[in-house]
Amino acid sequence: MAEIPACLADNNILNIMNLKNIKIKLTIIIDNYVNTAGLVGEHGWSLMIENGNERILFDTGADNLLLKNLKYLGFIPSMINKIFI
């Protein structure tokens, strides 16, 4: 089991990493359940993580609905900087 250095034990990890004021926007692209007209649900999950101008697509879902839901939500593939699968 890893030990936390004493210098970190009494400090908030967000302060140490200088992330206290970071703003992140999360948008669910695909989910099993949909309650928004215009979006299509399917088994699987996909999430857009935005921090300023950086956009990371987390997973792509299980089928081909990703592009449809991206378009409906105002995203285009060229806006995505990274994909995490």
PDB file of N, CA and C in Angstrom:
ATOM      1  N   MET A   1       0.837  -1.168   0.000  1.00  0.00           N
ATOM      2  CA  MET A   1       0.000   0.000   0.000  1.00  0.00           C
ATOM      3  C   MET A   1       0.890   1.242   0.000  1.00  0.00           C
ATOM      4  N   ALA A   2       0.552   2.212  -0.814  1.00  0.00           N
ATOM      5  CA  ALA A   2       1.355   3.431  -0.925  1.00  0.00           C
ATOM      6  C   ALA A   2       1.150   4.328   0.283  1.00  0.00           C
ATOM      7  N   GLU A   3       2.198   5.000   0.671  1.00  0.00           N
ATOM      8  CA  GLU A   3       2.128   5.940   1.782  1.00  0.00           C
ATOM      9  C   GLU A   3       2.079   7.356   1.238  1.00  0.00           C
ATOM     10  N   ILE A   4       1.316   8.208   1.908  1.00  0.00           N
ATOM     11  CA  ILE A   4       1.241   9.611   1.529  1.00  0.00           C
ATOM     12  C   ILE A   4       2.336  10.355   2.275  1.00  0.00           C
ATOM     13  N   PRO A   5       3.207  11.076   1.558  1.00  0.00           N
ATOM     14  CA  PRO A   5       4.254  11.838   2.238  1.00  0.00           C
ATOM     15  C   PRO A   5       3.649  12.799   3.254  1.00  0.00           C
ATOM     16  N   ALA A   6       4.346  12.998   4.359  1.00  0.00           N
ATOM     17  CA  ALA A   6       3.851  13.857   5.439  1.00  0.00           C
ATOM     18  C   ALA A   6       3.514  15.260   4.950  1.00  0.00           C
ATOM     19  N   CYS A   7       4.262  15.766   3.991  1.00  0.00           N
ATOM     20  CA  CYS A   7       4.014  17.118   3.497  1.00  0.00           C
ATOM     21  C   CYS A   7       2.667  17.221   2.784  1.00  0.00           C
ATOM     22  N   LEU A   8       2.124  16.098   2.301  1.00  0.00           N
ATOM     23  CA  LEU A   8       0.843  16.115   1.608  1.00  0.00           C
ATOM     24  C   LEU A   8      -0.323  15.824   2.537  1.00  0.00           C
ATOM     25  N   ALA A   9      -0.066  15.190   3.639  1.00  0.00           N
ATOM     26  CA  ALA A   9      -1.140  14.719   4.510  1.00  0.00           C
ATOM     27  C   ALA A   9      -2.015  15.843   5.043  1.00  0.00           C
ATOM     28  N   ASP A  10      -1.461  17.016   5.291  1.00  0.00           N
ATOM     29  CA  ASP A  10      -2.223  18.109   5.885  1.00  0.00           C
ATOM     30  C   ASP A  10      -2.693  19.138   4.858  1.00  0.00           C
ATOM     31  N   ASN A  11      -2.496  18.888   3.594  1.00  0.00           N
ATOM     32  CA  ASN A  11      -2.861  19.851   2.559  1.00  0.00           C
ATOM     33  C   ASN A  11      -3.924  19.269   1.641  1.00  0.00           C
ATOM     34  N   ASN A  12      -4.736  20.151   1.094  1.00  0.00           N
ATOM     35  CA  ASN A  12      -5.731  19.754   0.116  1.00  0.00           C
ATOM     36  C   ASN A  12      -5.014  19.446  -1.192  1.00  0.00           C
ATOM     37  N   ILE A  13      -5.252  18.276  -1.755  1.00  0.00           N
ATOM     38  CA  ILE A  13      -4.545  17.860  -2.976  1.00  0.00           C
ATOM     39  C   ILE A  13      -4.790  18.819  -4.134  1.00  0.00           C
ATOM     40  N   LEU A  14      -5.976  19.449  -4.187  1.00  0.00           N
ATOM     41  CA  LEU A  14      -6.238  20.410  -5.258  1.00  0.00           C
ATOM     42  C   LEU A  14      -5.343  21.635  -5.136  1.00  0.00           C
ATOM     43  N   ASN A  15      -5.072  22.074  -3.923  1.00  0.00           N
ATOM     44  CA  ASN A  15      -4.158  23.202  -3.728  1.00  0.00           C
ATOM     45  C   ASN A  15      -2.742  22.827  -4.132  1.00  0.00           C
ATOM     46  N   ILE A  16      -2.313  21.636  -3.765  1.00  0.00           N
ATOM     47  CA  ILE A  16      -0.959  21.185  -4.074  1.00  0.00           C
ATOM     48  C   ILE A  16      -0.748  21.098  -5.580  1.00  0.00           C
ATOM     49  N   MET A  17      -1.763  20.586  -6.279  1.00  0.00           N
ATOM     50  CA  MET A  17      -1.647  20.424  -7.727  1.00  0.00           C
ATOM     51  C   MET A  17      -1.999  21.708  -8.467  1.00  0.00           C
ATOM     52  N   ASN A  18      -2.330  22.769  -7.721  1.00  0.00           N
ATOM     53  CA  ASN A  18      -2.680  24.058  -8.309  1.00  0.00           C
ATOM     54  C   ASN A  18      -3.912  23.941  -9.205  1.00  0.00           C
ATOM     55  N   LEU A  19      -4.881  23.130  -8.790  1.00  0.00           N
ATOM     56  CA  LEU A  19      -6.092  22.913  -9.574  1.00  0.00           C
ATOM     57  C   LEU A  19      -7.333  23.482  -8.892  1.00  0.00           C
ATOM     58  N   LYS A  20      -7.155  24.279  -7.880  1.00  0.00           N
ATOM     59  CA  LYS A  20      -8.285  24.742  -7.081  1.00  0.00           C
ATOM     60  C   LYS A  20      -9.321  25.493  -7.911  1.00  0.00           C
ATOM     61  N   ASN A  21      -8.902  26.306  -8.844  1.00  0.00           N
ATOM     62  CA  ASN A  21      -9.838  27.132  -9.602  1.00  0.00           C
ATOM     63  C   ASN A  21     -10.114  26.612 -11.011  1.00  0.00           C
ATOM     64  N   ILE A  22      -9.803  25.364 -11.259  1.00  0.00           N
ATOM     65  CA  ILE A  22     -10.033  24.802 -12.578  1.00  0.00           C
ATOM     66  C   ILE A  22     -11.534  24.592 -12.790  1.00  0.00           C
ATOM     67  N   LYS A  23     -12.006  24.880 -13.975  1.00  0.00           N
ATOM     68  CA  LYS A  23     -13.418  24.697 -14.300  1.00  0.00           C
ATOM     69  C   LYS A  23     -13.531  23.641 -15.394  1.00  0.00           C
ATOM     70  N   ILE A  24     -14.331  22.635 -15.122  1.00  0.00           N
ATOM     71  CA  ILE A  24     -14.519  21.538 -16.060  1.00  0.00           C
ATOM     72  C   ILE A  24     -16.006  21.403 -16.345  1.00  0.00           C
ATOM     73  N   LYS A  25     -16.349  21.241 -17.607  1.00  0.00           N
ATOM     74  CA  LYS A  25     -17.735  21.007 -18.004  1.00  0.00           C
ATOM     75  C   LYS A  25     -17.844  19.570 -18.503  1.00  0.00           C
ATOM     76  N   LEU A  26     -18.817  18.838 -17.999  1.00  0.00           N
ATOM     77  CA  LEU A  26     -19.056  17.459 -18.401  1.00  0.00           C
ATOM     78  C   LEU A  26     -20.383  17.387 -19.139  1.00  0.00           C
ATOM     79  N   THR A  27     -20.379  16.788 -20.329  1.00  0.00           N
ATOM     80  CA  THR A  27     -21.597  16.603 -21.109  1.00  0.00           C
ATOM     81  C   THR A  27     -21.725  15.134 -21.461  1.00  0.00           C
ATOM     82  N   ILE A  28     -22.815  14.513 -21.045  1.00  0.00           N
ATOM     83  CA  ILE A  28     -23.050  13.113 -21.391  1.00  0.00           C
ATOM     84  C   ILE A  28     -23.529  13.060 -22.835  1.00  0.00           C
ATOM     85  N   ILE A  29     -22.809  12.320 -23.665  1.00  0.00           N
ATOM     86  CA  ILE A  29     -23.137  12.198 -25.083  1.00  0.00           C
ATOM     87  C   ILE A  29     -24.034  10.983 -25.313  1.00  0.00           C
ATOM     88  N   ILE A  30     -23.696   9.870 -24.702  1.00  0.00           N
ATOM     89  CA  ILE A  30     -24.470   8.633 -24.842  1.00  0.00           C
ATOM     90  C   ILE A  30     -24.678   8.034 -23.460  1.00  0.00           C
ATOM     91  N   ASP A  31     -25.901   7.557 -23.226  1.00  0.00           N
ATOM     92  CA  ASP A  31     -26.220   6.863 -21.981  1.00  0.00           C
ATOM     93  C   ASP A  31     -27.352   5.884 -22.267  1.00  0.00           C
ATOM     94  N   ASN A  32     -27.569   4.970 -21.341  1.00  0.00           N
ATOM     95  CA  ASN A  32     -28.656   4.003 -21.495  1.00  0.00           C
ATOM     96  C   ASN A  32     -30.016   4.676 -21.494  1.00  0.00           C
ATOM     97  N   TYR A  33     -30.163   5.724 -20.693  1.00  0.00           N
ATOM     98  CA  TYR A  33     -31.448   6.386 -20.520  1.00  0.00           C
ATOM     99  C   TYR A  33     -31.358   7.819 -21.016  1.00  0.00           C
ATOM    100  N   VAL A  34     -32.376   8.238 -21.760  1.00  0.00           N
ATOM    101  CA  VAL A  34     -32.387   9.582 -22.335  1.00  0.00           C
ATOM    102  C   VAL A  34     -33.686  10.266 -21.928  1.00  0.00           C
ATOM    103  N   ASN A  35     -33.585  11.489 -21.437  1.00  0.00           N
ATOM    104  CA  ASN A  35     -34.790  12.258 -21.128  1.00  0.00           C
ATOM    105  C   ASN A  35     -34.785  13.605 -21.846  1.00  0.00           C
ATOM    106  N   THR A  36     -34.016  13.701 -22.919  1.00  0.00           N
ATOM    107  CA  THR A  36     -33.939  14.916 -23.727  1.00  0.00           C
ATOM    108  C   THR A  36     -34.341  14.581 -25.153  1.00  0.00           C
ATOM    109  N   ALA A  37     -35.395  15.237 -25.643  1.00  0.00           N
ATOM    110  CA  ALA A  37     -35.835  15.004 -27.019  1.00  0.00           C
ATOM    111  C   ALA A  37     -34.704  15.350 -27.978  1.00  0.00           C
ATOM    112  N   GLY A  38     -34.493  14.508 -28.977  1.00  0.00           N
ATOM    113  CA  GLY A  38     -33.445  14.735 -29.963  1.00  0.00           C
ATOM    114  C   GLY A  38     -32.217  13.883 -29.746  1.00  0.00           C
ATOM    115  N   LEU A  39     -31.994  13.436 -28.513  1.00  0.00           N
ATOM    116  CA  LEU A  39     -30.874  12.534 -28.228  1.00  0.00           C
ATOM    117  C   LEU A  39     -31.360  11.095 -28.309  1.00  0.00           C
ATOM    118  N   VAL A  40     -30.468  10.201 -28.677  1.00  0.00           N
ATOM    119  CA  VAL A  40     -30.792   8.783 -28.769  1.00  0.00           C
ATOM    120  C   VAL A  40     -29.963   8.041 -27.731  1.00  0.00           C
ATOM    121  N   GLY A  41     -30.614   7.167 -26.980  1.00  0.00           N
ATOM    122  CA  GLY A  41     -29.914   6.380 -25.976  1.00  0.00           C
ATOM    123  C   GLY A  41     -29.561   5.004 -26.498  1.00  0.00           C
ATOM    124  N   GLU A  42     -28.551   4.419 -25.904  1.00  0.00           N
ATOM    125  CA  GLU A  42     -28.144   3.059 -26.238  1.00  0.00           C
ATOM    126  C   GLU A  42     -27.322   2.509 -25.087  1.00  0.00           C
ATOM    127  N   HIS A  43     -27.125   1.207 -25.088  1.00  0.00           N
ATOM    128  CA  HIS A  43     -26.263   0.605 -24.082  1.00  0.00           C
ATOM    129  C   HIS A  43     -24.845   1.115 -24.311  1.00  0.00           C
ATOM    130  N   GLY A  44     -24.242   1.600 -23.281  1.00  0.00           N
ATOM    131  CA  GLY A  44     -22.907   2.184 -23.387  1.00  0.00           C
ATOM    132  C   GLY A  44     -22.922   3.572 -22.788  1.00  0.00           C
ATOM    133  N   TRP A  45     -21.791   4.226 -22.872  1.00  0.00           N
ATOM    134  CA  TRP A  45     -21.668   5.524 -22.236  1.00  0.00           C
ATOM    135  C   TRP A  45     -20.579   6.321 -22.923  1.00  0.00           C
ATOM    136  N   SER A  46     -20.801   7.616 -23.070  1.00  0.00           N
ATOM    137  CA  SER A  46     -19.812   8.507 -23.656  1.00  0.00           C
ATOM    138  C   SER A  46     -19.959   9.872 -22.997  1.00  0.00           C
ATOM    139  N   LEU A  47     -18.836  10.527 -22.766  1.00  0.00           N
ATOM    140  CA  LEU A  47     -18.825  11.790 -22.039  1.00  0.00           C
ATOM    141  C   LEU A  47     -17.835  12.747 -22.685  1.00  0.00           C
ATOM    142  N   MET A  48     -18.227  14.017 -22.826  1.00  0.00           N
ATOM    143  CA  MET A  48     -17.313  15.059 -23.284  1.00  0.00           C
ATOM    144  C   MET A  48     -16.842  15.833 -22.056  1.00  0.00           C
ATOM    145  N   ILE A  49     -15.529  15.933 -21.914  1.00  0.00           N
ATOM    146  CA  ILE A  49     -14.924  16.672 -20.810  1.00  0.00           C
ATOM    147  C   ILE A  49     -14.295  17.923 -21.408  1.00  0.00           C
ATOM    148  N   GLU A  50     -14.733  19.096 -20.951  1.00  0.00           N
ATOM    149  CA  GLU A  50     -14.220  20.354 -21.488  1.00  0.00           C
ATOM    150  C   GLU A  50     -13.535  21.160 -20.388  1.00  0.00           C
ATOM    151  N   ASN A  51     -12.365  21.683 -20.728  1.00  0.00           N
ATOM    152  CA  ASN A  51     -11.614  22.572 -19.850  1.00  0.00           C
ATOM    153  C   ASN A  51     -11.051  23.672 -20.734  1.00  0.00           C
ATOM    154  N   GLY A  52     -11.748  24.789 -20.780  1.00  0.00           N
ATOM    155  CA  GLY A  52     -11.322  25.847 -21.691  1.00  0.00           C
ATOM    156  C   GLY A  52     -11.505  25.395 -23.125  1.00  0.00           C
ATOM    157  N   ASN A  53     -10.433  25.439 -23.906  1.00  0.00           N
ATOM    158  CA  ASN A  53     -10.502  25.023 -25.305  1.00  0.00           C
ATOM    159  C   ASN A  53     -10.179  23.552 -25.511  1.00  0.00           C
ATOM    160  N   GLU A  54      -9.870  22.829 -24.442  1.00  0.00           N
ATOM    161  CA  GLU A  54      -9.539  21.413 -24.577  1.00  0.00           C
ATOM    162  C   GLU A  54     -10.792  20.569 -24.388  1.00  0.00           C
ATOM    163  N   ARG A  55     -10.999  19.640 -25.314  1.00  0.00           N
ATOM    164  CA  ARG A  55     -12.140  18.730 -25.246  1.00  0.00           C
ATOM    165  C   ARG A  55     -11.638  17.302 -25.344  1.00  0.00           C
ATOM    166  N   ILE A  56     -12.024  16.503 -24.360  1.00  0.00           N
ATOM    167  CA  ILE A  56     -11.639  15.096 -24.325  1.00  0.00           C
ATOM    168  C   ILE A  56     -12.910  14.270 -24.399  1.00  0.00           C
ATOM    169  N   LEU A  57     -12.983  13.383 -25.375  1.00  0.00           N
ATOM    170  CA  LEU A  57     -14.108  12.463 -25.487  1.00  0.00           C
ATOM    171  C   LEU A  57     -13.749  11.209 -24.713  1.00  0.00           C
ATOM    172  N   PHE A  58     -14.537  10.916 -23.685  1.00  0.00           N
ATOM    173  CA  PHE A  58     -14.305   9.744 -22.851  1.00  0.00           C
ATOM    174  C   PHE A  58     -15.257   8.652 -23.298  1.00  0.00           C
ATOM    175  N   ASP A  59     -14.707   7.643 -23.952  1.00  0.00           N
ATOM    176  CA  ASP A  59     -15.429   6.502 -24.511  1.00  0.00           C
ATOM    177  C   ASP A  59     -16.303   6.955 -25.680  1.00  0.00           C
ATOM    178  N   THR A  60     -16.741   6.021 -26.465  1.00  0.00           N
ATOM    179  CA  THR A  60     -17.482   6.359 -27.676  1.00  0.00           C
ATOM    180  C   THR A  60     -18.823   5.655 -27.763  1.00  0.00           C
ATOM    181  N   GLY A  61     -19.238   4.989 -26.694  1.00  0.00           N
ATOM    182  CA  GLY A  61     -20.492   4.254 -26.744  1.00  0.00           C
ATOM    183  C   GLY A  61     -20.295   2.919 -27.433  1.00  0.00           C
ATOM    184  N   ALA A  62     -21.399   2.235 -27.671  1.00  0.00           N
ATOM    185  CA  ALA A  62     -21.330   0.876 -28.207  1.00  0.00           C
ATOM    186  C   ALA A  62     -21.749   0.773 -29.664  1.00  0.00           C
ATOM    187  N   ASP A  63     -22.339   1.812 -30.216  1.00  0.00           N
ATOM    188  CA  ASP A  63     -22.883   1.726 -31.573  1.00  0.00           C
ATOM    189  C   ASP A  63     -22.496   2.977 -32.347  1.00  0.00           C
ATOM    190  N   ASN A  64     -23.251   3.272 -33.384  1.00  0.00           N
ATOM    191  CA  ASN A  64     -22.904   4.390 -34.269  1.00  0.00           C
ATOM    192  C   ASN A  64     -23.693   5.665 -33.974  1.00  0.00           C
ATOM    193  N   LEU A  65     -24.232   5.810 -32.788  1.00  0.00           N
ATOM    194  CA  LEU A  65     -25.026   6.993 -32.456  1.00  0.00           C
ATOM    195  C   LEU A  65     -24.180   8.179 -32.001  1.00  0.00           C
ATOM    196  N   LEU A  66     -22.910   7.966 -31.814  1.00  0.00           N
ATOM    197  CA  LEU A  66     -22.033   9.020 -31.310  1.00  0.00           C
ATOM    198  C   LEU A  66     -22.119  10.286 -32.159  1.00  0.00           C
ATOM    199  N   LEU A  67     -21.964  10.167 -33.462  1.00  0.00           N
ATOM    200  CA  LEU A  67     -21.959  11.350 -34.331  1.00  0.00           C
ATOM    201  C   LEU A  67     -23.294  12.079 -34.298  1.00  0.00           C
ATOM    202  N   LYS A  68     -24.402  11.334 -34.254  1.00  0.00           N
ATOM    203  CA  LYS A  68     -25.729  11.951 -34.196  1.00  0.00           C
ATOM    204  C   LYS A  68     -25.886  12.773 -32.920  1.00  0.00           C
ATOM    205  N   ASN A  69     -25.533  12.179 -31.784  1.00  0.00           N
ATOM    206  CA  ASN A  69     -25.673  12.892 -30.518  1.00  0.00           C
ATOM    207  C   ASN A  69     -24.682  14.045 -30.396  1.00  0.00           C
ATOM    208  N   LEU A  70     -23.454  13.866 -30.905  1.00  0.00           N
ATOM    209  CA  LEU A  70     -22.487  14.970 -30.902  1.00  0.00           C
ATOM    210  C   LEU A  70     -23.054  16.168 -31.655  1.00  0.00           C
ATOM    211  N   LYS A  71     -23.594  15.910 -32.848  1.00  0.00           N
ATOM    212  CA  LYS A  71     -24.145  16.983 -33.675  1.00  0.00           C
ATOM    213  C   LYS A  71     -25.313  17.671 -32.965  1.00  0.00           C
ATOM    214  N   TYR A  72     -26.206  16.887 -32.389  1.00  0.00           N
ATOM    215  CA  TYR A  72     -27.355  17.455 -31.691  1.00  0.00           C
ATOM    216  C   TYR A  72     -26.916  18.365 -30.539  1.00  0.00           C
ATOM    217  N   LEU A  73     -25.840  17.989 -29.863  1.00  0.00           N
ATOM    218  CA  LEU A  73     -25.346  18.760 -28.719  1.00  0.00           C
ATOM    219  C   LEU A  73     -24.421  19.911 -29.120  1.00  0.00           C
ATOM    220  N   GLY A  74     -24.182  20.075 -30.428  1.00  0.00           N
ATOM    221  CA  GLY A  74     -23.389  21.204 -30.904  1.00  0.00           C
ATOM    222  C   GLY A  74     -21.901  20.951 -31.026  1.00  0.00           C
ATOM    223  N   PHE A  75     -21.503  19.691 -30.973  1.00  0.00           N
ATOM    224  CA  PHE A  75     -20.092  19.338 -31.134  1.00  0.00           C
ATOM    225  C   PHE A  75     -19.846  18.824 -32.547  1.00  0.00           C
ATOM    226  N   ILE A  76     -18.660  19.105 -33.074  1.00  0.00           N
ATOM    227  CA  ILE A  76     -18.226  18.483 -34.322  1.00  0.00           C
ATOM    228  C   ILE A  76     -16.918  17.747 -34.020  1.00  0.00           C
ATOM    229  N   PRO A  77     -16.671  16.637 -34.718  1.00  0.00           N
ATOM    230  CA  PRO A  77     -15.489  15.827 -34.404  1.00  0.00           C
ATOM    231  C   PRO A  77     -14.177  16.604 -34.384  1.00  0.00           C
ATOM    232  N   SER A  78     -14.029  17.605 -35.229  1.00  0.00           N
ATOM    233  CA  SER A  78     -12.765  18.352 -35.263  1.00  0.00           C
ATOM    234  C   SER A  78     -12.543  19.181 -33.995  1.00  0.00           C
ATOM    235  N   MET A  79     -13.565  19.335 -33.159  1.00  0.00           N
ATOM    236  CA  MET A  79     -13.431  20.065 -31.897  1.00  0.00           C
ATOM    237  C   MET A  79     -12.752  19.218 -30.822  1.00  0.00           C
ATOM    238  N   ILE A  80     -12.686  17.900 -31.031  1.00  0.00           N
ATOM    239  CA  ILE A  80     -12.176  16.982 -30.019  1.00  0.00           C
ATOM    240  C   ILE A  80     -10.655  16.932 -30.087  1.00  0.00           C
ATOM    241  N   ASN A  81      -9.987  17.199 -28.955  1.00  0.00           N
ATOM    242  CA  ASN A  81      -8.529  17.172 -28.895  1.00  0.00           C
ATOM    243  C   ASN A  81      -7.972  15.788 -28.600  1.00  0.00           C
ATOM    244  N   LYS A  82      -8.691  15.035 -27.756  1.00  0.00           N
ATOM    245  CA  LYS A  82      -8.212  13.715 -27.344  1.00  0.00           C
ATOM    246  C   LYS A  82      -9.403  12.784 -27.183  1.00  0.00           C
ATOM    247  N   ILE A  83      -9.149  11.491 -27.364  1.00  0.00           N
ATOM    248  CA  ILE A  83     -10.169  10.468 -27.130  1.00  0.00           C
ATOM    249  C   ILE A  83      -9.598   9.455 -26.160  1.00  0.00           C
ATOM    250  N   PHE A  84     -10.350   9.175 -25.111  1.00  0.00           N
ATOM    251  CA  PHE A  84      -9.955   8.196 -24.102  1.00  0.00           C
ATOM    252  C   PHE A  84     -10.926   7.027 -24.197  1.00  0.00           C
ATOM    253  N   ILE A  85     -10.391   5.854 -24.543  1.00  0.00           N
ATOM    254  CA  ILE A  85     -11.256   4.669 -24.688  1.00  0.00           C
ATOM    255  C   ILE A  85     -10.910   3.672 -23.607  1.00  0.00           C
TER     256      ILE A  85
END
